[in-house]
Coordinates of C-alpha atoms in Angstrom, one line a residue:
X1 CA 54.7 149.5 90.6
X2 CA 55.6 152.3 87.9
X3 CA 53.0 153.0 85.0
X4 CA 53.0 150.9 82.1
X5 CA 54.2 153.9 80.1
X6 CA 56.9 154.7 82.3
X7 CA 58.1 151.2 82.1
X8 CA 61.7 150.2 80.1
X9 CA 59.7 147.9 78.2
X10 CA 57.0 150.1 77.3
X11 CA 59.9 152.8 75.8
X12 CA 61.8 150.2 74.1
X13 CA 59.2 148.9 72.2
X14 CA 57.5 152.1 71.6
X15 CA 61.0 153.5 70.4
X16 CA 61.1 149.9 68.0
X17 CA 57.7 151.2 66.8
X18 CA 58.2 154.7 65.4
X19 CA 61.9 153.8 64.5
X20 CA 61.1 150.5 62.4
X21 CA 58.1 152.5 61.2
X22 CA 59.7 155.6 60.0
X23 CA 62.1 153.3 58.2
X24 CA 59.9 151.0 56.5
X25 CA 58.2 154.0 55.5
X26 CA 61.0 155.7 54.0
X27 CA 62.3 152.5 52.3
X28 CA 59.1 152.1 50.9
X29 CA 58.4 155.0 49.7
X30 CA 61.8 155.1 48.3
X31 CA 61.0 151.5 46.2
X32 CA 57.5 152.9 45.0
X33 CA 58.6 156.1 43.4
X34 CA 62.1 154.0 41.9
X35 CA 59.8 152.0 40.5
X36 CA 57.3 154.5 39.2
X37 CA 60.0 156.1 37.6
X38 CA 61.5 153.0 35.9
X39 CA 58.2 152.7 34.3
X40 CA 58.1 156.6 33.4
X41 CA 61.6 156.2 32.1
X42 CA 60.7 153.7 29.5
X43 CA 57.4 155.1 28.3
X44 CA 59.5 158.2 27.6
X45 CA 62.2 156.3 26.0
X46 CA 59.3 155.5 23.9
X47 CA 57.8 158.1 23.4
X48 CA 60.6 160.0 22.4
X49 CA 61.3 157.6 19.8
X50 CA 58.0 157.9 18.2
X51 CA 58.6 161.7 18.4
X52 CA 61.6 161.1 16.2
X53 CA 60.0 158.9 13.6
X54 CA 57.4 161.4 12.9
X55 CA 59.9 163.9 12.5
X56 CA 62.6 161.9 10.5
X57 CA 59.3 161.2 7.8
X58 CA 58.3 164.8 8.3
X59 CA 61.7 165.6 6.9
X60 CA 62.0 163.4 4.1
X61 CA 58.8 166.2 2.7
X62 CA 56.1 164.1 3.4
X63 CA 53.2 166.2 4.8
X64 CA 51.0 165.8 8.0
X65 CA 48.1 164.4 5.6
X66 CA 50.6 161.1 5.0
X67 CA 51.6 160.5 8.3
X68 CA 48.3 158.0 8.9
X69 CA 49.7 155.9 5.9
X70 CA 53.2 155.9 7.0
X71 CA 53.5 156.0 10.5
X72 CA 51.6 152.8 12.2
X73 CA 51.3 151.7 15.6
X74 CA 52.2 155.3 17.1
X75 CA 50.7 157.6 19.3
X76 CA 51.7 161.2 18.0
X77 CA 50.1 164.8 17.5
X78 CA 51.2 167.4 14.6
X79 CA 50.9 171.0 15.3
X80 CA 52.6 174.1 13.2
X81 CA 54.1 177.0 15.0
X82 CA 50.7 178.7 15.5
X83 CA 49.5 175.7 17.3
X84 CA 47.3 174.6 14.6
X85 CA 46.6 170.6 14.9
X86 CA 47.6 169.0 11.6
X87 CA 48.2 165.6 12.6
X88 CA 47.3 163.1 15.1
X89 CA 46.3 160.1 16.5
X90 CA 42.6 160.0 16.0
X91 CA 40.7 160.9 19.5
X92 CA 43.7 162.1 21.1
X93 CA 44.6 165.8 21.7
X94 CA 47.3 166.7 24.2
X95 CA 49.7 169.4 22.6
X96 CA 49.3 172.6 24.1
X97 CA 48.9 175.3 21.9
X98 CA 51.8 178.4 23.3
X99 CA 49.8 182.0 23.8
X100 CA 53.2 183.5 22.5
X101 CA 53.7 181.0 19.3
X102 CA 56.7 179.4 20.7
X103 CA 57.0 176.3 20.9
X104 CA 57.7 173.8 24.5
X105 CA 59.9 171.2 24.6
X106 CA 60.2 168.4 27.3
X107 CA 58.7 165.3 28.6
X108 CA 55.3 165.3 30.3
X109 CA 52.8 162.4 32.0
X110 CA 49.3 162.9 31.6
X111 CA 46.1 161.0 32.9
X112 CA 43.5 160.5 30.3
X113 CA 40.5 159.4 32.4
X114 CA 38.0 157.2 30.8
X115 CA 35.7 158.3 28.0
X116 CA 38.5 161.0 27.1
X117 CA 39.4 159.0 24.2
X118 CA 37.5 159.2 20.9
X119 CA 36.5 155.8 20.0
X120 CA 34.4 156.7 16.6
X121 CA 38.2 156.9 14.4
X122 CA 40.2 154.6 16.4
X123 CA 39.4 151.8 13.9
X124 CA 40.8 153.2 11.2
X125 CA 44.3 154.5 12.3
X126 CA 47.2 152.7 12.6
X127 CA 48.0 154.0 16.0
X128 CA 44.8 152.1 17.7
X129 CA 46.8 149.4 18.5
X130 CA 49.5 151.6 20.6
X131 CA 46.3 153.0 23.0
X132 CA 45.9 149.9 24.8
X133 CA 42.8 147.5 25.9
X134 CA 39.8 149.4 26.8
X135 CA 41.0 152.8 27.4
X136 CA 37.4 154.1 28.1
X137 CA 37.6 151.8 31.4
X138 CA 40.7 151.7 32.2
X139 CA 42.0 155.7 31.6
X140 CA 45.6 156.1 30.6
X141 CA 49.0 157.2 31.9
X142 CA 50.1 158.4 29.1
X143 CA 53.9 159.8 28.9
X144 CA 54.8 162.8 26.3
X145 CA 57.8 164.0 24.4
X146 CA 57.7 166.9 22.5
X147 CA 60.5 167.7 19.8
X148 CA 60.1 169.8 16.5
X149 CA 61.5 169.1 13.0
X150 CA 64.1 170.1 10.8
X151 CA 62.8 172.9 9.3
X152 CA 61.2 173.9 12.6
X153 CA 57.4 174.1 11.1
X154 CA 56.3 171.9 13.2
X155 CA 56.0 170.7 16.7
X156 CA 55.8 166.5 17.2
X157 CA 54.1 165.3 20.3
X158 CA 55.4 161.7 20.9
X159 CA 53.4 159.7 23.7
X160 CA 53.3 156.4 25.3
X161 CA 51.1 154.2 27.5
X162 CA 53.1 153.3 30.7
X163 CA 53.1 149.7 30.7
X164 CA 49.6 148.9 32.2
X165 CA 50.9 145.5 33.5
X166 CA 53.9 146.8 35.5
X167 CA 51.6 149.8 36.9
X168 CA 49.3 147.8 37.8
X169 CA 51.8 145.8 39.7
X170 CA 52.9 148.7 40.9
X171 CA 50.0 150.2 42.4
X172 CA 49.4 146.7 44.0
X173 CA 52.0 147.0 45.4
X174 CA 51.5 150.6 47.2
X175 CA 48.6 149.5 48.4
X176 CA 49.6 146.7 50.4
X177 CA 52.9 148.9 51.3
X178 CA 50.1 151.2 52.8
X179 CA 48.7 149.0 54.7
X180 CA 51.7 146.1 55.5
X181 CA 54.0 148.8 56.5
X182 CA 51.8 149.9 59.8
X183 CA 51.3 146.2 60.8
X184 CA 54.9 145.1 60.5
X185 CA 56.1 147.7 62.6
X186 CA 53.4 146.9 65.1
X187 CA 54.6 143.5 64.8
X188 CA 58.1 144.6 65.3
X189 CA 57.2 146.9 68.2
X190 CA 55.5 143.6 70.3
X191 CA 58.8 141.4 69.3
X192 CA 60.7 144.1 71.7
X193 CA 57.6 144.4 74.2
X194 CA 58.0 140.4 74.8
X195 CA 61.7 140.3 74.1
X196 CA 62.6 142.8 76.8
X197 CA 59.9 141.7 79.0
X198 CA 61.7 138.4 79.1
X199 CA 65.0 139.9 79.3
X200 CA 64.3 142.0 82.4
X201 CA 62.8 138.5 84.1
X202 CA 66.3 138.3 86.0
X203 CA 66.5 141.8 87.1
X204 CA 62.9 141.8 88.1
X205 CA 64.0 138.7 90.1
X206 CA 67.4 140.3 91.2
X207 CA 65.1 143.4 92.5
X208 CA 62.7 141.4 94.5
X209 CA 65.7 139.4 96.1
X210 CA 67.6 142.4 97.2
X211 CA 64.1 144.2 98.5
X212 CA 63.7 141.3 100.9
X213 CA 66.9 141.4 101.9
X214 CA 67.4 143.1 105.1
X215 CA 70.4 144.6 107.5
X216 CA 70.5 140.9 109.4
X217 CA 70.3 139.0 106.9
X218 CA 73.0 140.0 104.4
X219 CA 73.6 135.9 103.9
X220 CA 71.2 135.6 101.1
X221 CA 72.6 136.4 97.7
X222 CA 70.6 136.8 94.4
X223 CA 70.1 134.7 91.8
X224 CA 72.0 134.9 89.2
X225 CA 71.1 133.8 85.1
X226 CA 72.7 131.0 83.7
X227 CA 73.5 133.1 80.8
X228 CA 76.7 135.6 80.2
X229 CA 75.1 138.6 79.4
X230 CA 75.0 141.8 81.4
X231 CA 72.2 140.8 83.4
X232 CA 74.4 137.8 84.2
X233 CA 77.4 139.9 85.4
X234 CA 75.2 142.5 87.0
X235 CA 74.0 139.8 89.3
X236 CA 77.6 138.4 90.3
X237 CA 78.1 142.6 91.2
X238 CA 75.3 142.0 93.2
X239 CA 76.0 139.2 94.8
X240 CA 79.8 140.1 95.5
X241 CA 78.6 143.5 96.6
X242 CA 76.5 141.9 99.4
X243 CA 79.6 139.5 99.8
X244 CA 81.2 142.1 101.0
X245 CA 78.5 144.0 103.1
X246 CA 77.7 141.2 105.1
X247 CA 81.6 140.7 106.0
X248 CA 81.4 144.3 106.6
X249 CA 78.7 144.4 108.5
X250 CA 80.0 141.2 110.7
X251 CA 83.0 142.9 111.4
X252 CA 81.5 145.9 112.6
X253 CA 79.2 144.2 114.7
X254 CA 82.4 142.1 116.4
X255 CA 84.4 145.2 116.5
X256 CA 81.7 146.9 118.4
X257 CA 81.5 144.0 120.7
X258 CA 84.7 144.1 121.6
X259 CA 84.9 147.5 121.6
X260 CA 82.4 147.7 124.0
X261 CA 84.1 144.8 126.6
X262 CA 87.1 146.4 126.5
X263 CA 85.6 149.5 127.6
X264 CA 83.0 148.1 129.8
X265 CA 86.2 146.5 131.9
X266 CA 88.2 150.0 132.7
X267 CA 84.8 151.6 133.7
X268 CA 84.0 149.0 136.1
X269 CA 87.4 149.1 137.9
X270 CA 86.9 152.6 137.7
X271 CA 83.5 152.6 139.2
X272 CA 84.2 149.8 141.5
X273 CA 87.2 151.7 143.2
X274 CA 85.0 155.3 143.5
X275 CA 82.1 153.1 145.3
X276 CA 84.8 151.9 147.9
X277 CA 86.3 155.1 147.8
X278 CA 82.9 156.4 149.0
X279 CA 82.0 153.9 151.2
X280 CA 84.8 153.9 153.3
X281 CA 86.3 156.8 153.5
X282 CA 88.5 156.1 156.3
X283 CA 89.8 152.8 155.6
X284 CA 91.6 153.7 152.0
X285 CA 94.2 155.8 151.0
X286 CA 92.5 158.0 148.6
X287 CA 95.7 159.6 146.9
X288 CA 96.4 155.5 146.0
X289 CA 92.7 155.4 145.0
X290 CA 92.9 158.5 143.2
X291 CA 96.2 157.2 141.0
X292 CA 94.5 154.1 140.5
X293 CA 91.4 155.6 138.9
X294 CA 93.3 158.1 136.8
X295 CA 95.1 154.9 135.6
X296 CA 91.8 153.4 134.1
X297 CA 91.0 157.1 132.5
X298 CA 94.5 156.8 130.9
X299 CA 93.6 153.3 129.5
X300 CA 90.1 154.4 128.2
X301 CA 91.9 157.5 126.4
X302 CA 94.3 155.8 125.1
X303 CA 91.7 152.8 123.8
X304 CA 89.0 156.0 122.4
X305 CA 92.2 157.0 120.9
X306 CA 92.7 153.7 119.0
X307 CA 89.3 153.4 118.3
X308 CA 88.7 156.6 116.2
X309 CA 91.9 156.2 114.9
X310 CA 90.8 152.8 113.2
X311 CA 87.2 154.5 112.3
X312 CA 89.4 157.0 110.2
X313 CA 91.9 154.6 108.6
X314 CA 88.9 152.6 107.5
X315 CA 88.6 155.7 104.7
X316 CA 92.0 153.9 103.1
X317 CA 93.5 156.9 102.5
X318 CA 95.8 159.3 104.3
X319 CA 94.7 162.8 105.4
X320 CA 97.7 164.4 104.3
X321 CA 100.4 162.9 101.4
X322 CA 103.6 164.2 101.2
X323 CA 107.6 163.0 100.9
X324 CA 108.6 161.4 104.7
X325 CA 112.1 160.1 105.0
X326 CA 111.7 157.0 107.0
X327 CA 115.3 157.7 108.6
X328 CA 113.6 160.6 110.6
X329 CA 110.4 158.4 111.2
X330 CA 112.7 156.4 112.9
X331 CA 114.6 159.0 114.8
X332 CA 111.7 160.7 116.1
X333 CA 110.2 157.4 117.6
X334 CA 113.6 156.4 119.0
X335 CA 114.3 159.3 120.8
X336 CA 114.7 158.7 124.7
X337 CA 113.7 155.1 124.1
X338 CA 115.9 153.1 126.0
X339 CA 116.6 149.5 124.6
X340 CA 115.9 150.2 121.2
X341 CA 118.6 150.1 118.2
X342 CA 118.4 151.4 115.0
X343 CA 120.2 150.7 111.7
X344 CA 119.7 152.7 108.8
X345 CA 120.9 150.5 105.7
X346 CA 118.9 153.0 103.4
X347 CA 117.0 156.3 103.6
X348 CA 113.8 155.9 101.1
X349 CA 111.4 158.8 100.6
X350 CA 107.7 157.5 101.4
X351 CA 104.4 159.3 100.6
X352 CA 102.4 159.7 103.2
X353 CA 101.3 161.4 106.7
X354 CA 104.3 161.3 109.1
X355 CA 102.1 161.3 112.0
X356 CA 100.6 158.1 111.0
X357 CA 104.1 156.9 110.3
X358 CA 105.5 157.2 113.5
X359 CA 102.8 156.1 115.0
X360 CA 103.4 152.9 113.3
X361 CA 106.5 152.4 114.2
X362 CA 105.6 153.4 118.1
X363 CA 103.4 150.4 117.5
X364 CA 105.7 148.1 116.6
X365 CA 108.5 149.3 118.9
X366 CA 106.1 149.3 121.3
X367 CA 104.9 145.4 120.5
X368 CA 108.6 144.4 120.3
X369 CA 109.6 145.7 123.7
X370 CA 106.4 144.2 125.6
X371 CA 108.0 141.2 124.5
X372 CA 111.8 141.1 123.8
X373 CA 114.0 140.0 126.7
X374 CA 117.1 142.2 125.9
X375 CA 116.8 145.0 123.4
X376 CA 115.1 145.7 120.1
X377 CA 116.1 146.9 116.7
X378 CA 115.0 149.1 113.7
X379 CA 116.2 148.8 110.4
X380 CA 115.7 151.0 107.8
X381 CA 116.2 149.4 104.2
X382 CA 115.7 149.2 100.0
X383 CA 114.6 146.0 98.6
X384 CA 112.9 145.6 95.0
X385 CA 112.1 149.1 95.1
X386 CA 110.2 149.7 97.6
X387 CA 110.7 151.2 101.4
X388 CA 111.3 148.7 104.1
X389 CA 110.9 149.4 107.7
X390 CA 112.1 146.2 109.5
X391 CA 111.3 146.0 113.8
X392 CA 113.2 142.3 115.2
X393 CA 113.2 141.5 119.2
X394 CA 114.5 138.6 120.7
X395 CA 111.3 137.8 122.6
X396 CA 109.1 133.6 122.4
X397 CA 108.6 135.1 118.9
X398 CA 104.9 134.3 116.9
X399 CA 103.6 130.9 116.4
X400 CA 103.0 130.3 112.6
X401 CA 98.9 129.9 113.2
X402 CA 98.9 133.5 114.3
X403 CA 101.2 135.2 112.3
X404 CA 97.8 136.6 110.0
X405 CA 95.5 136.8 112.5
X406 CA 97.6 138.8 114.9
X407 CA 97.1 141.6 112.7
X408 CA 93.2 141.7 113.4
X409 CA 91.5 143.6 115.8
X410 CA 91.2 142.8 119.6
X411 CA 93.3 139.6 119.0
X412 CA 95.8 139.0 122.1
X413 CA 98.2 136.2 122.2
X414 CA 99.2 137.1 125.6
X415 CA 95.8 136.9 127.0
X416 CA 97.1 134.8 130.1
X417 CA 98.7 137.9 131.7
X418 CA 96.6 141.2 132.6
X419 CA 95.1 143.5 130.5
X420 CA 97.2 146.6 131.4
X421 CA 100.3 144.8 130.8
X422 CA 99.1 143.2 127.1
X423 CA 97.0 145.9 126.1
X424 CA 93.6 145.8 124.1
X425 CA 94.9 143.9 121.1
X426 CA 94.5 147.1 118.7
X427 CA 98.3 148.4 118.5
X428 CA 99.0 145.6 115.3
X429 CA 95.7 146.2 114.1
X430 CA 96.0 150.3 113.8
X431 CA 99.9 149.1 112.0
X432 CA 98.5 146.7 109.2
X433 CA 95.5 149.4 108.7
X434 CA 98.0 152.1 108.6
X435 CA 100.1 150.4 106.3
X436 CA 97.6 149.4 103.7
X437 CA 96.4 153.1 103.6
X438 CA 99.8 154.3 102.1
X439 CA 99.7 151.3 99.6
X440 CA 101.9 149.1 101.6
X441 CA 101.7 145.5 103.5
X442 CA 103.0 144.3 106.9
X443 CA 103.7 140.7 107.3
X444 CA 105.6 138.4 110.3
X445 CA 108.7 137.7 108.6
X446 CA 110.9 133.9 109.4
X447 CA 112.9 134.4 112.3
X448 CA 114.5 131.9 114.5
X449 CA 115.7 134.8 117.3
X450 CA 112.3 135.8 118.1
X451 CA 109.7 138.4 116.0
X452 CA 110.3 140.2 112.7
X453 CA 107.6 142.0 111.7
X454 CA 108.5 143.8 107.9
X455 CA 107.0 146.5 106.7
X456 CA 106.9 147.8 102.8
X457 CA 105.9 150.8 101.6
X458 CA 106.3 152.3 97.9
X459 CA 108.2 155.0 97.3
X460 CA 107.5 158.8 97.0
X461 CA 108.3 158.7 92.9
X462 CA 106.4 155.5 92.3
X463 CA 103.7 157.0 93.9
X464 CA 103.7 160.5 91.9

């Protein structure tokens, strides 16, 4: 059982975590300082217009001393180049006086915490109404726009409360940003906890099949979802997987049975004859015994020789892949073969391993004159493209039942007459496997005259 940290659902929701965290942070943030500045935007807008009306009457010639009769319901400080304060809102002071006389422009937020504002004149000024409710309590966020006038004497400081209401709103809302944000990311990080713990039910269930599942007993087959996800196909693999395991596995197991009874029977005859051999020296020829024996040998090479011939052609793929010419295929097989006609209609260019070729068509030769009653022939041909290697005899032919299975391995038709004469039922099976390894088939064609078995094989440039 792996460590809950380790686990797939553990790092997905973890992953959902940090990812939907950093996000909401981000957006967050991203929505409370928009908004902060929305609201500093319009107390400067403000600000900046007060700024101008103090000028605009300072430029008509009114002095600083008239600005409390003319300008109401503004926040603004008056000071001359030398910094000297001429004018303001009573109990209020925020220009800055310049070391060097100059004077600074620009737009500027500050705080003014409570009991910074001097309540004794704010009666009598027009500007009280600008400074809010209870400013002693409360504080202010006051914003400021500086701006001189036309003669440049003075410096105007312009200033207005950020909208208490809206920052108020605001704040409210950072705090429960602050604390919301964590939680809903939590929140999203258990949604993918639970959502991929139920979405890993069928491959939990798919595991636990497939560890019970042992070498012998390759019939079982995993369940499979109902829904079409991947989990859904990935059980179907599964399923078609061990499908084709357990047909594996059976026909290993019956290949290696009767493997191992068509060996067992050579060996006795073989053993049988050296017993007699021994026993009774004196009553048996032993140069007839001798030729009988090496007769067995000569059976069990030749099925070994089958035998790991098949184990290798079980790889599906040649060992070697280059351009054959069936029409000398067919001439190397046919030489000193007595019996055997061959016609070549075409010569295609294969691609394969010529020693797996002939041997092949020594098979089927082979087949067709165990069987034919006069002669046998070859034919060489095109047709739709691909390579066709034709072998007819005149022979009791193959029934219709058996022309698919006669292909498999250790099947006999002949099984009435001895084993020497009919062989072990592996020459047909070596020519289909051969066959499919160079991308071709081999099939019992219709034939009224006896057998036809066709071969087809792609040729070399559809192949490159």
């Amino acid at each position: 059982m792996p460590k809950a940290w380790r686990s797939t659902r553990f790092r997905v929701a973890s992953t959902a975590f940090l990812t939907s965290l950093i996000a909401l942070t981000v957006v967050s943030a991203w929505l409370v300082l928009d908004a902060q500045n929305r609201l500093g935007n319009g107390a400067a807008q403000v600000a900046r217009e007060r700024a101008s009306a103090v000028v605009q009457v300072l430029n008509t010639g009114a002095t600083p001393a008239d600005l409390r009769l003319l300008v109401r319901a503004s926040i603004y400080e008056v000071t001359t180049q030398t910094g000297e304060r001429v004018a303001s809102c009573p109990g209020l002071r925020f220009g800055t006086i310049v070391p060097d006389g100059g004077f600074e422009y620009g737009d500027s937020v500050q705080i003014l915490k409570p009991g910074a504002v001097d309540l004794a004149g704010r009666e009598s000024v027009g500007c009280a109404n600008a400074l809010g409710e209870d400013p002693e309590r409360n504080g202010l966020r006051l914003h400021v726009s500086a701006t001189v006038s036309g003669d440049s004497k003075y410096r105007v400081y312009g200033g207005a409360i950020v909208d208490e209401s809206g920052q108020a709103a605001l704040d409210s809302v950072r705090v429960t940003l602050l604390a919301g944000v964590p939680v809903i990311a939590l929140l999203i990080g258990a949604i993918a906890w639970f959502a991929v713990r139920r979405s890993l039910r069928p491959v939990e269930a798919i595991r636990s099949e497939v560890a019970e599942i042992g070498a012998h007993d390759l019939s079982r087959r995993v369940p499979a979802p109902d829904s079409a996800d991947e989990i859904a196909k990935l059980a179907e693999t599964m399923n078609i997987m061990l499908a084709r395991l357990d047909a594996a596995v059976t026909r290993q197991s019956r290949f290696t049975s009767d493997a191992s009874h068509e060996l067992r029977t050579p060996l006795a005859s073989l053993r049988t004859q050296l017993e007699v051999l021994l026993a009774h020296p004196d009553r048996l020829d032993w140069r007839d015994a001798c030729r009988n024996a090496l007769l067995d040998i000569t059976r069990l090479q030749d099925l070994v020789g089958d035998l790991v011939l098949l184990g290798k052609l079980d790889n599906a793929e040649p060992d070697r892949a280059t351009p054959v010419r069936l029409s000398e295929v067919v001439e190397s097989c046919l030489s000193g073969r007595q019996g055997v006609r061959a016609e070549i209609d075409a010569d295609p260019t294969v691609l394969g391993d010529r020693g797996r070729l002939e041997r092949l068509l020594r098979n089927l030769v082979d087949n067709a004159q165990r069987h034919t009653r006069t002669g046998v022939e070859v034919r060489t041909s095109l047709v739709d493209g691909f390579a066709v290697l034709t072998v007819t005899d005149d022979g009791p032919g193959i029934p219709a039942a058996d022309r698919e299975r006669v292909f498999d391995r250790f099947v006999r038709l002949d099984d009435g007459r001895a084993r020497d004469e009919g062989g072990a039922g592996l020459g047909l099976a070596i020519v289909a496997e051969i066959a499919h390894a160079h991308g071709g088939t081999v099939e019992v064609a219709e034939y009224d005259g006896g057998a036809r078995l066709v071969v087809r094989l792609p040729l070399a440039d559809a192949r490159s």
